[in-house]
PDB file of C-alpha atoms in Angstrom:
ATOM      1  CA  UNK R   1       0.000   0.000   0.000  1.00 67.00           C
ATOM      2  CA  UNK R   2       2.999   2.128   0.559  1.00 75.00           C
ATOM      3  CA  UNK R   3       4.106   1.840  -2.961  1.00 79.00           C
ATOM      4  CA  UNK R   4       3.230   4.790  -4.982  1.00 78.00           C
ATOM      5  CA  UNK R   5       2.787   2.221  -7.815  1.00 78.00           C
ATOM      6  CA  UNK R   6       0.062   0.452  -5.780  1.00 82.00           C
ATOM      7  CA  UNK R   7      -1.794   3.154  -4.281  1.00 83.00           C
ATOM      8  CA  UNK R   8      -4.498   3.782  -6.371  1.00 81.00           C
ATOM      9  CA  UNK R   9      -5.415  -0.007  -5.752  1.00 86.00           C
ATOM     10  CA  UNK R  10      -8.040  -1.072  -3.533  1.00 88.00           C
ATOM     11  CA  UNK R  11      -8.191  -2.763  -0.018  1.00 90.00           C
ATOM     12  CA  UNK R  12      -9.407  -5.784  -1.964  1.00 90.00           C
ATOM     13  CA  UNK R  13      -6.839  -5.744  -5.112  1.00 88.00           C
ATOM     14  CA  UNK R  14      -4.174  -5.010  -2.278  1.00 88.00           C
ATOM     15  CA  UNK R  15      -5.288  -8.253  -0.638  1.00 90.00           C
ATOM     16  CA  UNK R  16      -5.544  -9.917  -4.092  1.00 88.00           C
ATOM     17  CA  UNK R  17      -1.971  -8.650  -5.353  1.00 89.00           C
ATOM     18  CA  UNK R  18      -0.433  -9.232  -1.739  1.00 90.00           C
ATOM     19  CA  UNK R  19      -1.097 -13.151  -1.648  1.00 91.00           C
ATOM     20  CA  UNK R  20       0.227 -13.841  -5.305  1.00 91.00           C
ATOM     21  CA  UNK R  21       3.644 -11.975  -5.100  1.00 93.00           C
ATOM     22  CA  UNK R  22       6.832 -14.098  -4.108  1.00 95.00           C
ATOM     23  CA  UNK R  23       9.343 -13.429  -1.551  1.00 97.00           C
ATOM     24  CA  UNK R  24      12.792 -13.759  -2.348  1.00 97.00           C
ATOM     25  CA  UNK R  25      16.401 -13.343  -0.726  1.00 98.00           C
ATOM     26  CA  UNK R  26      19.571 -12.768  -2.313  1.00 98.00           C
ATOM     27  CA  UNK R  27      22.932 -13.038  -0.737  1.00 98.00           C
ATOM     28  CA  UNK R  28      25.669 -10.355  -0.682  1.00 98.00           C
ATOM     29  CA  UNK R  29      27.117  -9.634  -4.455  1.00 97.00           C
ATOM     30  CA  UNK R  30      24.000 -11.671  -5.972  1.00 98.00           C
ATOM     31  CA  UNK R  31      22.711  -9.709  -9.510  1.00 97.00           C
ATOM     32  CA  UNK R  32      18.482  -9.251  -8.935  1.00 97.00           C
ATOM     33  CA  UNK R  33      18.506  -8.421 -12.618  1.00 96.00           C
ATOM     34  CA  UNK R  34      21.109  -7.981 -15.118  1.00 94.00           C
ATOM     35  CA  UNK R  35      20.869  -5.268 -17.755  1.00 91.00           C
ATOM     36  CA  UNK R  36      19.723  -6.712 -20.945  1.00 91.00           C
ATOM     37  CA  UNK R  37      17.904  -9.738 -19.659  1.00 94.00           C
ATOM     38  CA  UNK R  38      14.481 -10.644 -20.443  1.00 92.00           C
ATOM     39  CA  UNK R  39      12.213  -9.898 -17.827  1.00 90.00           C
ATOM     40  CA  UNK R  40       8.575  -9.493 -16.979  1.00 90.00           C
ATOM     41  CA  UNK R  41       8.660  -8.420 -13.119  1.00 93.00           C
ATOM     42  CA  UNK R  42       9.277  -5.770 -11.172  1.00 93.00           C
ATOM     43  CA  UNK R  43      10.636  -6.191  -7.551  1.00 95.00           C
ATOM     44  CA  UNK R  44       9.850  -4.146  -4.074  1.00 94.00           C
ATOM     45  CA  UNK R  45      12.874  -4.092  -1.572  1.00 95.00           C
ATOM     46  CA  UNK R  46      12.224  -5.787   1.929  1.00 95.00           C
ATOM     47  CA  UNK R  47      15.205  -5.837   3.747  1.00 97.00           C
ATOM     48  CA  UNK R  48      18.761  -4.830   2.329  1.00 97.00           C
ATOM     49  CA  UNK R  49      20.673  -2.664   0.438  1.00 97.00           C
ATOM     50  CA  UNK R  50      20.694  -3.214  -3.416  1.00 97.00           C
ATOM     51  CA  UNK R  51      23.469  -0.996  -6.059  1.00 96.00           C
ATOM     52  CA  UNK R  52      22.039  -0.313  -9.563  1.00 92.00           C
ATOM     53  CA  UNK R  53      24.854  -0.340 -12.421  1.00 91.00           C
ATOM     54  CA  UNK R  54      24.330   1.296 -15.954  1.00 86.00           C
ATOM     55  CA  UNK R  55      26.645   1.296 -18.907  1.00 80.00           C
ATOM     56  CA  UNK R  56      27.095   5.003 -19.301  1.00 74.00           C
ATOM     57  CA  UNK R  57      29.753   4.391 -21.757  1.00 72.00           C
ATOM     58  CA  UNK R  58      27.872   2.251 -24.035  1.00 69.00           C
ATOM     59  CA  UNK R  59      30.364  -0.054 -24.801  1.00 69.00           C
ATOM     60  CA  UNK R  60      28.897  -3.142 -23.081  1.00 69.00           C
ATOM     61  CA  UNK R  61      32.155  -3.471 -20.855  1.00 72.00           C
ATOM     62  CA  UNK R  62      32.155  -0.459 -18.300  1.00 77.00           C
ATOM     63  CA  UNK R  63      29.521  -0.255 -15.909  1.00 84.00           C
ATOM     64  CA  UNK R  64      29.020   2.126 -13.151  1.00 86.00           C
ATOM     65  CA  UNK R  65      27.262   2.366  -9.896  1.00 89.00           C
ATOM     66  CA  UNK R  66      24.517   4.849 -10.848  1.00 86.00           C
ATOM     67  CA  UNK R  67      22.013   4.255  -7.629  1.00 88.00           C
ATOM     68  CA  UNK R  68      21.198   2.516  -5.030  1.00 93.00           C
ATOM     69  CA  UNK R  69      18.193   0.752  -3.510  1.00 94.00           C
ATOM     70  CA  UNK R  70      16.679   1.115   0.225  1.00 94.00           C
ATOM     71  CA  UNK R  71      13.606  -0.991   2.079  1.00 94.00           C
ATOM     72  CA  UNK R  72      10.251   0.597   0.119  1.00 90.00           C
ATOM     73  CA  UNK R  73      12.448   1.349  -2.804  1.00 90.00           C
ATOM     74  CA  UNK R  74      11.097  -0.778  -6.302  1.00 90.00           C
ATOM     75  CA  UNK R  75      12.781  -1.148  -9.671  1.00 92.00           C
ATOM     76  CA  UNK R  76      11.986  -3.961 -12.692  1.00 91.00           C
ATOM     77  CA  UNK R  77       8.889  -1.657 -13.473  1.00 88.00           C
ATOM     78  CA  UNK R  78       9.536  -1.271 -16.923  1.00 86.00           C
ATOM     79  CA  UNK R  79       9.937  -4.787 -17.784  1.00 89.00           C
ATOM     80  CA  UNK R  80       7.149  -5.833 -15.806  1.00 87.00           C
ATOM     81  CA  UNK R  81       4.605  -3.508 -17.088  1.00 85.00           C
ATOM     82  CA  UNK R  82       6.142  -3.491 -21.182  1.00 87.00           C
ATOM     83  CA  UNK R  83       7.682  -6.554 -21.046  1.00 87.00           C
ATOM     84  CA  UNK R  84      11.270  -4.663 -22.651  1.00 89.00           C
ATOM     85  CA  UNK R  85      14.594  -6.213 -21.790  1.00 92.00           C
ATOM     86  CA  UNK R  86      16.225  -4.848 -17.950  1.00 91.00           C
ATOM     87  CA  UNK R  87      18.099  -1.315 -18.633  1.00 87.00           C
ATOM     88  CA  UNK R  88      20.007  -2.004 -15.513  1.00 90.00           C
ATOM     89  CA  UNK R  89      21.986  -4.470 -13.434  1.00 94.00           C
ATOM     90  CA  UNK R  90      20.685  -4.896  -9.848  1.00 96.00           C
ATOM     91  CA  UNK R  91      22.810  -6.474  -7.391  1.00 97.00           C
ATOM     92  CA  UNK R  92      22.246  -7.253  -3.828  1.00 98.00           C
ATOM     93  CA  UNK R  93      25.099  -4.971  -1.216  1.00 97.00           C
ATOM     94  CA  UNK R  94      24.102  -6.633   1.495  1.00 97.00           C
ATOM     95  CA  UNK R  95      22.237  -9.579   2.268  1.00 98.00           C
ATOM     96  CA  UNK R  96      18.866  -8.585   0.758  1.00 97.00           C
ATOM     97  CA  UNK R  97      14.935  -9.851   0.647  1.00 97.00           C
ATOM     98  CA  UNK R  98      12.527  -8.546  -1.890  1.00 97.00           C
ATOM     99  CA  UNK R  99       8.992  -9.110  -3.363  1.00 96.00           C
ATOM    100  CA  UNK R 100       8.882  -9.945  -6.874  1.00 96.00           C
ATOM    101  CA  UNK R 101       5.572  -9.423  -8.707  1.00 93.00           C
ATOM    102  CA  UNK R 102       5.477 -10.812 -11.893  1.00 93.00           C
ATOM    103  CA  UNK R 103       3.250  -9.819 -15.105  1.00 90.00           C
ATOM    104  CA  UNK R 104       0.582 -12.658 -14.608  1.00 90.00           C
ATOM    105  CA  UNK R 105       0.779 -11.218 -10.672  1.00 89.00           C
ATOM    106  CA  UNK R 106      -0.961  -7.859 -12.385  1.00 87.00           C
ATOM    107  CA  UNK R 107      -2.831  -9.543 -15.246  1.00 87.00           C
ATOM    108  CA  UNK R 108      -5.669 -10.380 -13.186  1.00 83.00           C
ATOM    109  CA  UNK R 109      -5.758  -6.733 -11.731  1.00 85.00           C
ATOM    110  CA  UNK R 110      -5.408  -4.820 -14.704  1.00 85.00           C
ATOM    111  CA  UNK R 111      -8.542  -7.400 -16.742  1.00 85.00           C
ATOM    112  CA  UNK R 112     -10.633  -6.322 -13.692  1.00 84.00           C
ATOM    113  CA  UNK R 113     -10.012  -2.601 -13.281  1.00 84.00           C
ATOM    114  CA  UNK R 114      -7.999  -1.402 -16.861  1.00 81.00           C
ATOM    115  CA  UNK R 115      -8.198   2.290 -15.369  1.00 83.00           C
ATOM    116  CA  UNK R 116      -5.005   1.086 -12.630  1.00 83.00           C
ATOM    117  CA  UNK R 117      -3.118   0.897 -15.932  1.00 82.00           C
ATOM    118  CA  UNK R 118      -3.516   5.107 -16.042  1.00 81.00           C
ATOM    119  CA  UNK R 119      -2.402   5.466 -12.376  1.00 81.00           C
ATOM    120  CA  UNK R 120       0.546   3.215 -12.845  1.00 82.00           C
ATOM    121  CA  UNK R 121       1.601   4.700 -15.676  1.00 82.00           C
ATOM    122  CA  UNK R 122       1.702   8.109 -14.319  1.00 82.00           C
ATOM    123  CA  UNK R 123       3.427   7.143 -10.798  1.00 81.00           C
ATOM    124  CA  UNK R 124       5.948   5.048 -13.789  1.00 78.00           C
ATOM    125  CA  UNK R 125       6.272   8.349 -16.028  1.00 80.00           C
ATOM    126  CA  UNK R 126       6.368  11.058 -13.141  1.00 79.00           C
ATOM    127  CA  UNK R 127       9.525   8.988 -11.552  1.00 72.00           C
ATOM    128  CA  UNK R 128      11.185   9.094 -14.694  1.00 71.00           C
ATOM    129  CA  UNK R 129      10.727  12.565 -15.371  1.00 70.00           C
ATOM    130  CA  UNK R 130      12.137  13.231 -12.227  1.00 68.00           C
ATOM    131  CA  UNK R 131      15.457  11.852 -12.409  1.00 61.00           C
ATOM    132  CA  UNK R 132      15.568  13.134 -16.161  1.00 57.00           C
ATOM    133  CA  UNK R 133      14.512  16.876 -14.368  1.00 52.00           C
ATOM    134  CA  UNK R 134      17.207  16.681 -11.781  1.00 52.00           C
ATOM    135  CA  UNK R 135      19.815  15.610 -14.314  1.00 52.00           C
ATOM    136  CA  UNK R 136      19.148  17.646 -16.869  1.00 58.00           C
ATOM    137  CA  UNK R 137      17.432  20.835 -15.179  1.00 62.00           C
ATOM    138  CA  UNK R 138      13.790  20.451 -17.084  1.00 58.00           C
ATOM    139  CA  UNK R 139      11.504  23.116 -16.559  1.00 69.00           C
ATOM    140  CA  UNK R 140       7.687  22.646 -14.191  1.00 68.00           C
ATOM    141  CA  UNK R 141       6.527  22.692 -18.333  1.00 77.00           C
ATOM    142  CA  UNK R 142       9.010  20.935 -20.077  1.00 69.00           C
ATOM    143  CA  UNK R 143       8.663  18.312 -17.157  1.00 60.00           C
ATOM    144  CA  UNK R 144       4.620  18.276 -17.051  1.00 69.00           C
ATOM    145  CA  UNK R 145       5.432  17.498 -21.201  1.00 76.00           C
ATOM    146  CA  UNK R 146       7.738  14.971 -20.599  1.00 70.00           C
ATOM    147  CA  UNK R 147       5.654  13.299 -18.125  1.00 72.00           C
ATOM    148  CA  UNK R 148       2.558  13.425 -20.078  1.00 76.00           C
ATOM    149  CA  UNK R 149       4.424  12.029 -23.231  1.00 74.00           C
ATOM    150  CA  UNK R 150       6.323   9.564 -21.639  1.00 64.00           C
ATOM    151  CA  UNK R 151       2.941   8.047 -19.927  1.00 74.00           C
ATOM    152  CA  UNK R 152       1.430   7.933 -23.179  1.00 76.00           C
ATOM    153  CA  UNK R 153       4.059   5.776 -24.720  1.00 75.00           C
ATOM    154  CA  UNK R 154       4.233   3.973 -21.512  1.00 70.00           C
ATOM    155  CA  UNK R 155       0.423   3.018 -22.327  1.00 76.00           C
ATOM    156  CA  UNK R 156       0.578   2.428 -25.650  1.00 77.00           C
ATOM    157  CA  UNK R 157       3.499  -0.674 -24.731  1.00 74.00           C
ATOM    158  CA  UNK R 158       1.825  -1.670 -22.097  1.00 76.00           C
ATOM    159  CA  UNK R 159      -1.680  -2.156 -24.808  1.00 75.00           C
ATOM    160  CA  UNK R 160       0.487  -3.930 -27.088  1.00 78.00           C
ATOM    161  CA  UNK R 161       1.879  -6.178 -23.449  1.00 78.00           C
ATOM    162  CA  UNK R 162      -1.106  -6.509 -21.861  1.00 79.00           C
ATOM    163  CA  UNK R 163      -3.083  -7.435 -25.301  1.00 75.00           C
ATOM    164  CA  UNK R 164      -7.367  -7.826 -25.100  1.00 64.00           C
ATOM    165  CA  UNK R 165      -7.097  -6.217 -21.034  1.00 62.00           C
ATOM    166  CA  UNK R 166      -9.204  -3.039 -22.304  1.00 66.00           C
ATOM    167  CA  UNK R 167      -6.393  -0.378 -21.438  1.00 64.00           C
ATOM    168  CA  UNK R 168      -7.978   2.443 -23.279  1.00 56.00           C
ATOM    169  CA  UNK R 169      -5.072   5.139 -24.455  1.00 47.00           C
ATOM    170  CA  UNK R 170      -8.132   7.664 -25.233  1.00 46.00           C
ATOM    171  CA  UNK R 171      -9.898   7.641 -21.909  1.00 43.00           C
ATOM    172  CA  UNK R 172      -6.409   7.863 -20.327  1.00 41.00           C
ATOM    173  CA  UNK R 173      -5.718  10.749 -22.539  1.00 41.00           C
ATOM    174  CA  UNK R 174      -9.171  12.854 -21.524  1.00 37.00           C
ATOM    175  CA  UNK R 175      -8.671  11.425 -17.622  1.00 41.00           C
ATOM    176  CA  UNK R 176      -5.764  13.377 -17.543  1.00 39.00           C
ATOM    177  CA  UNK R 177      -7.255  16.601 -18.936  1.00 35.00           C
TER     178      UNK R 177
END
């Protein structure tokens, strides 16, 4: 419930969501995800500390520490909701337990209620508008924009993920406005 993800969800779908998720523990130095692996979860840190790594470079050989991951903290969204390859490696600092919800996990929630598909992918778009505001000193318009646009495309994926679920990108469009 904490989640901003999961907010908009009700006490029943929190219920629902909260008995099909898995719990999981990694050991010091373990990778949670590696960048460029398939994946269709997301995962919600427990206990631990966690280190994201990029590949600012680009070359496929140099990664470096870009972030790091606290108890509340979640990451995997992307993949889990658009079912794209990880942009990141994830590894565990410290002896670490998460909650992994996988894309059947949110099926069932998103065929019963499309319109969490909006919420999620404005909590998912407004996060990465922030970090892309902080590091590149956007504007309250130019970051409303990019937020708007990025949930858009965000939707559209997840349509084309989530196929016959009912996520309408036109209602999402006028909810919005």
């Amino acid at each position: 419930r904490r989640i901003d993800i999961f907010k908009s969800l009700e006490e029943n779908e929190v219920e629902s969501l909260s008995q099909r998720i898995t719990q999981r523990q990694f050991k010091t130095g373990d990778s949670i995800v590696k960048k460029d692996d398939p994946g269709e979860s997301m995962y919600i840190v427990l206990e631990g500390l966690l280190f994201v790594y990029a590949d600012l470079e680009g070359d496929g050989t140099t990664t470096t520490r870009v972030g790091k991951l606290i108890p509340g903290d979640f990451f995997g969204e992307m993949s889990l909701l658009t079912g794209e390859p990880r942009s990141a490696t994830v590894e565990a600092a410290t002896d670490t337990i998460v909650y992994e919800i996988t894309r059947s996990d949110i099926e069932d929630l998103l065929a019963q209620r499309p319109k969490i598909a909006n919420r999620i992918t404005q909590v998912v778009a407004q996060r990465r508008v922030s970090n892309l505001k902080t590091r590149d000193n956007l504007s309250h318009e130019e970051h409303h924009e990019e937020t708007k646009n990025f949930a858009d495309q965000l939707l559209g994926k997840m349509r084309g993920f989530f196929k016959g679920l009912g996520i309408d990108r036109k209602a999402s469009c006028r909810e919005r406005v």
